[in-house]
CSV table of C-alpha atoms in Angstrom, one decimal:
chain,number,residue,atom,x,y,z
X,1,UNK,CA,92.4,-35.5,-56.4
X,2,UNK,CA,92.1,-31.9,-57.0
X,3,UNK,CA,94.6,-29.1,-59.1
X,4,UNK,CA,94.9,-25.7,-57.3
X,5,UNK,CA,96.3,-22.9,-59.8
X,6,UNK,CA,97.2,-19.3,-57.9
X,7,UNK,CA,97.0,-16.0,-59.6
X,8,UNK,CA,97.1,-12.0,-58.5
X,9,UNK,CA,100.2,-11.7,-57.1
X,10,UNK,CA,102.7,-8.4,-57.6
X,11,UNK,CA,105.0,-6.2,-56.4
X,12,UNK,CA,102.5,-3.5,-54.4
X,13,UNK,CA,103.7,-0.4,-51.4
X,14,UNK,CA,102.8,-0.9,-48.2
X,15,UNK,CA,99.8,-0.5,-47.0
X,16,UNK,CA,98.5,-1.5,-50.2
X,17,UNK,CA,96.3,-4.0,-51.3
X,18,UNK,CA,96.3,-7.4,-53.1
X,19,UNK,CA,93.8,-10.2,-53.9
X,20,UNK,CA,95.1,-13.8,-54.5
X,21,UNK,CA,93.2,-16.4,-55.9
X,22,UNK,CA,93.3,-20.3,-56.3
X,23,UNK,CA,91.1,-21.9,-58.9
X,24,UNK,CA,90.3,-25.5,-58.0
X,25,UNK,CA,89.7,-28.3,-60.5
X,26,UNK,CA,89.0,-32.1,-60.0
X,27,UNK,CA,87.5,-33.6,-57.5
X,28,UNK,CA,85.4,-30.7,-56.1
X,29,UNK,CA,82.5,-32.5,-55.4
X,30,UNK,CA,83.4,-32.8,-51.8
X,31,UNK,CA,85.1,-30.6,-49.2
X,32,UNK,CA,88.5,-30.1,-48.0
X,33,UNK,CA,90.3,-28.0,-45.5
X,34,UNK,CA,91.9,-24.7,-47.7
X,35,UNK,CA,94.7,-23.2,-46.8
X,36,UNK,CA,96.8,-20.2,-47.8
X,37,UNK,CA,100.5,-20.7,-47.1
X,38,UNK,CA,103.9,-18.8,-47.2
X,39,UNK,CA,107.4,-19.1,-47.6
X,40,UNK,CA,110.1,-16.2,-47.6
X,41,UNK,CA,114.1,-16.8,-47.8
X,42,UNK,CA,115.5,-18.4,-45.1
X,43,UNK,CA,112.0,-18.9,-43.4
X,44,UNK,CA,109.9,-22.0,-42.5
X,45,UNK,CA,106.5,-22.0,-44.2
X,46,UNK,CA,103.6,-20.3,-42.2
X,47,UNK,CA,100.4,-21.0,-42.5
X,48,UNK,CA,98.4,-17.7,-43.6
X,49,UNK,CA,94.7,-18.2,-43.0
X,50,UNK,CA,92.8,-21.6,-43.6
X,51,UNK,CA,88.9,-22.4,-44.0
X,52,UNK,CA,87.0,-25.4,-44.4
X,53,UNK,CA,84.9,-25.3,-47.8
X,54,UNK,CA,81.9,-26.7,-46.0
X,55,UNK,CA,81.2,-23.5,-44.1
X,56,UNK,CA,81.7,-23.1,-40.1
X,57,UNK,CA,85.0,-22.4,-40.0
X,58,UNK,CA,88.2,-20.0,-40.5
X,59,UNK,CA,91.3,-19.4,-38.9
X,60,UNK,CA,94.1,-16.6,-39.5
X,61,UNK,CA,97.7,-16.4,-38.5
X,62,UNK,CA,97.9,-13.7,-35.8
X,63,UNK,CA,100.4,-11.2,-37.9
X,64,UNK,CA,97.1,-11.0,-40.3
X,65,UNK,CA,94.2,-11.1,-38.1
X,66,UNK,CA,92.0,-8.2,-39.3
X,67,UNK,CA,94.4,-7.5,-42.3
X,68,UNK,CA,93.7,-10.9,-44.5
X,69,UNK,CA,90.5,-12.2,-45.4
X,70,UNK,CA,90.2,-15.7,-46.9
X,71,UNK,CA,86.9,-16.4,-48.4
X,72,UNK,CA,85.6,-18.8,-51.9
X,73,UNK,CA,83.2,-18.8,-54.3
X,74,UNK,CA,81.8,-22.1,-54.9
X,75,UNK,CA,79.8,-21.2,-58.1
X,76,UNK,CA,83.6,-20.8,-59.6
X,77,UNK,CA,85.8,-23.1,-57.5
X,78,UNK,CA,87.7,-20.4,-56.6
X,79,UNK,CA,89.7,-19.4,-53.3
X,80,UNK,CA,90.5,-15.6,-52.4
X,81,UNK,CA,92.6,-14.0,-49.5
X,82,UNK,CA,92.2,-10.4,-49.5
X,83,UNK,CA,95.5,-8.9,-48.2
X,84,UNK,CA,95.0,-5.2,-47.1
X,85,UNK,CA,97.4,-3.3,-45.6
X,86,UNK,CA,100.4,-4.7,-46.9
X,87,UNK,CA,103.9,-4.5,-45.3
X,88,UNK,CA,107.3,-5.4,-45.8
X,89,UNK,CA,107.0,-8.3,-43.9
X,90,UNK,CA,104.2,-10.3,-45.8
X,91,UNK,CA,106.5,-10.8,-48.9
X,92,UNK,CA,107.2,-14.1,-49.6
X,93,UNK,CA,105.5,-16.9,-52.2
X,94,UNK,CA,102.0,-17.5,-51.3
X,95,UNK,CA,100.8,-21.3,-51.8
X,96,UNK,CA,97.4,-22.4,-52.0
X,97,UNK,CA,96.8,-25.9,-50.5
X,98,UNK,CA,94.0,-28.2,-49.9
X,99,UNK,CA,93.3,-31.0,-47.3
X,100,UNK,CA,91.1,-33.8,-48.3
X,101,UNK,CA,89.5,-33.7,-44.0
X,102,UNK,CA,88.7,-31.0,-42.3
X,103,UNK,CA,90.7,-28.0,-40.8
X,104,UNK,CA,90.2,-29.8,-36.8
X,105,UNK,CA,93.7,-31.1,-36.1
X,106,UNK,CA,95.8,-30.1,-39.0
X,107,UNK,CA,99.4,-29.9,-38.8
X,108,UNK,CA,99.9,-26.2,-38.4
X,109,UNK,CA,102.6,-26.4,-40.9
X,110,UNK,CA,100.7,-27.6,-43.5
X,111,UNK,CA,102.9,-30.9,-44.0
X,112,UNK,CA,99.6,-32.9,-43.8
X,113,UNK,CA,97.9,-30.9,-46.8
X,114,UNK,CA,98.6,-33.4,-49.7
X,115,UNK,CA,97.1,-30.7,-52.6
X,116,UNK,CA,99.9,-27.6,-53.4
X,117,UNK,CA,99.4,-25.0,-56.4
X,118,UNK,CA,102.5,-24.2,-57.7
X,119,UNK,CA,102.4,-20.8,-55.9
X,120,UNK,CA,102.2,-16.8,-56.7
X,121,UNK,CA,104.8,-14.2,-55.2
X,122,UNK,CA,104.0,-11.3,-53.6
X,123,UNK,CA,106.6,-8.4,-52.6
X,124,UNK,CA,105.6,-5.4,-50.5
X,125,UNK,CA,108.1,-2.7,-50.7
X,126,UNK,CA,109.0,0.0,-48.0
């Protein structure tokens, strides 16, 4: 088992900047598959950017690829996405999820990650 508890997110401009993070707790002993979700009104969840917390291996959505960065630090247990140049379009509620295998094969919708924080909303304004 392992808790996931998101912080940092805001109302920002766009083209601004935020930093999410997810503090993990429990079992952290091992690795998972960590993955940055949202969900906006009316919308199916999207998966944002994911990484396995062994090492070797990331993966972004294509509306953030070279905007988002998702990295850890495993001296804290924590899990960061970077989100620079912020628009409209990336508001929603930002969940942090885990997946106790690795990131190979995941559903993309993230129905098959069975760890959820309890999520942080962001809102970029025009």
């Amino acid at each position: 088992q392992v808790q996931l508890e998101e912080s940092g997110g805001g109302v920002v401009q766009a083209g601004g900047s935020l930093r999410l993070s997810c503090a993990t707790s429990g079992n952290t002993d091992r690795s998972y598959c960590m993955g940055w979700f949202r969900q906006s009104p009316g919308k199916e969840r999207e998966v944002v950017a994911v990484m396995y917390s062994g090492g070797g291996y990331t993966s972004y959505a294509n509306t953030v690829v070279g905007r988002f960065t998702i990295s850890q630090d495993n001296a804290k247990n924590l899990l960061y996405l970077q989100m620079n140049s912020l628009k409209p379009e990336d508001t929603g509620m930002y969940y942090c999820a885990a997946r106790a295998r690795g990131c190979i094969g995941r559903d993309p919708s993230g129905a098959d990650f069975g760890y959820w924080g309890q999520g942080t909303q962001v809102t970029v304004s025009s």
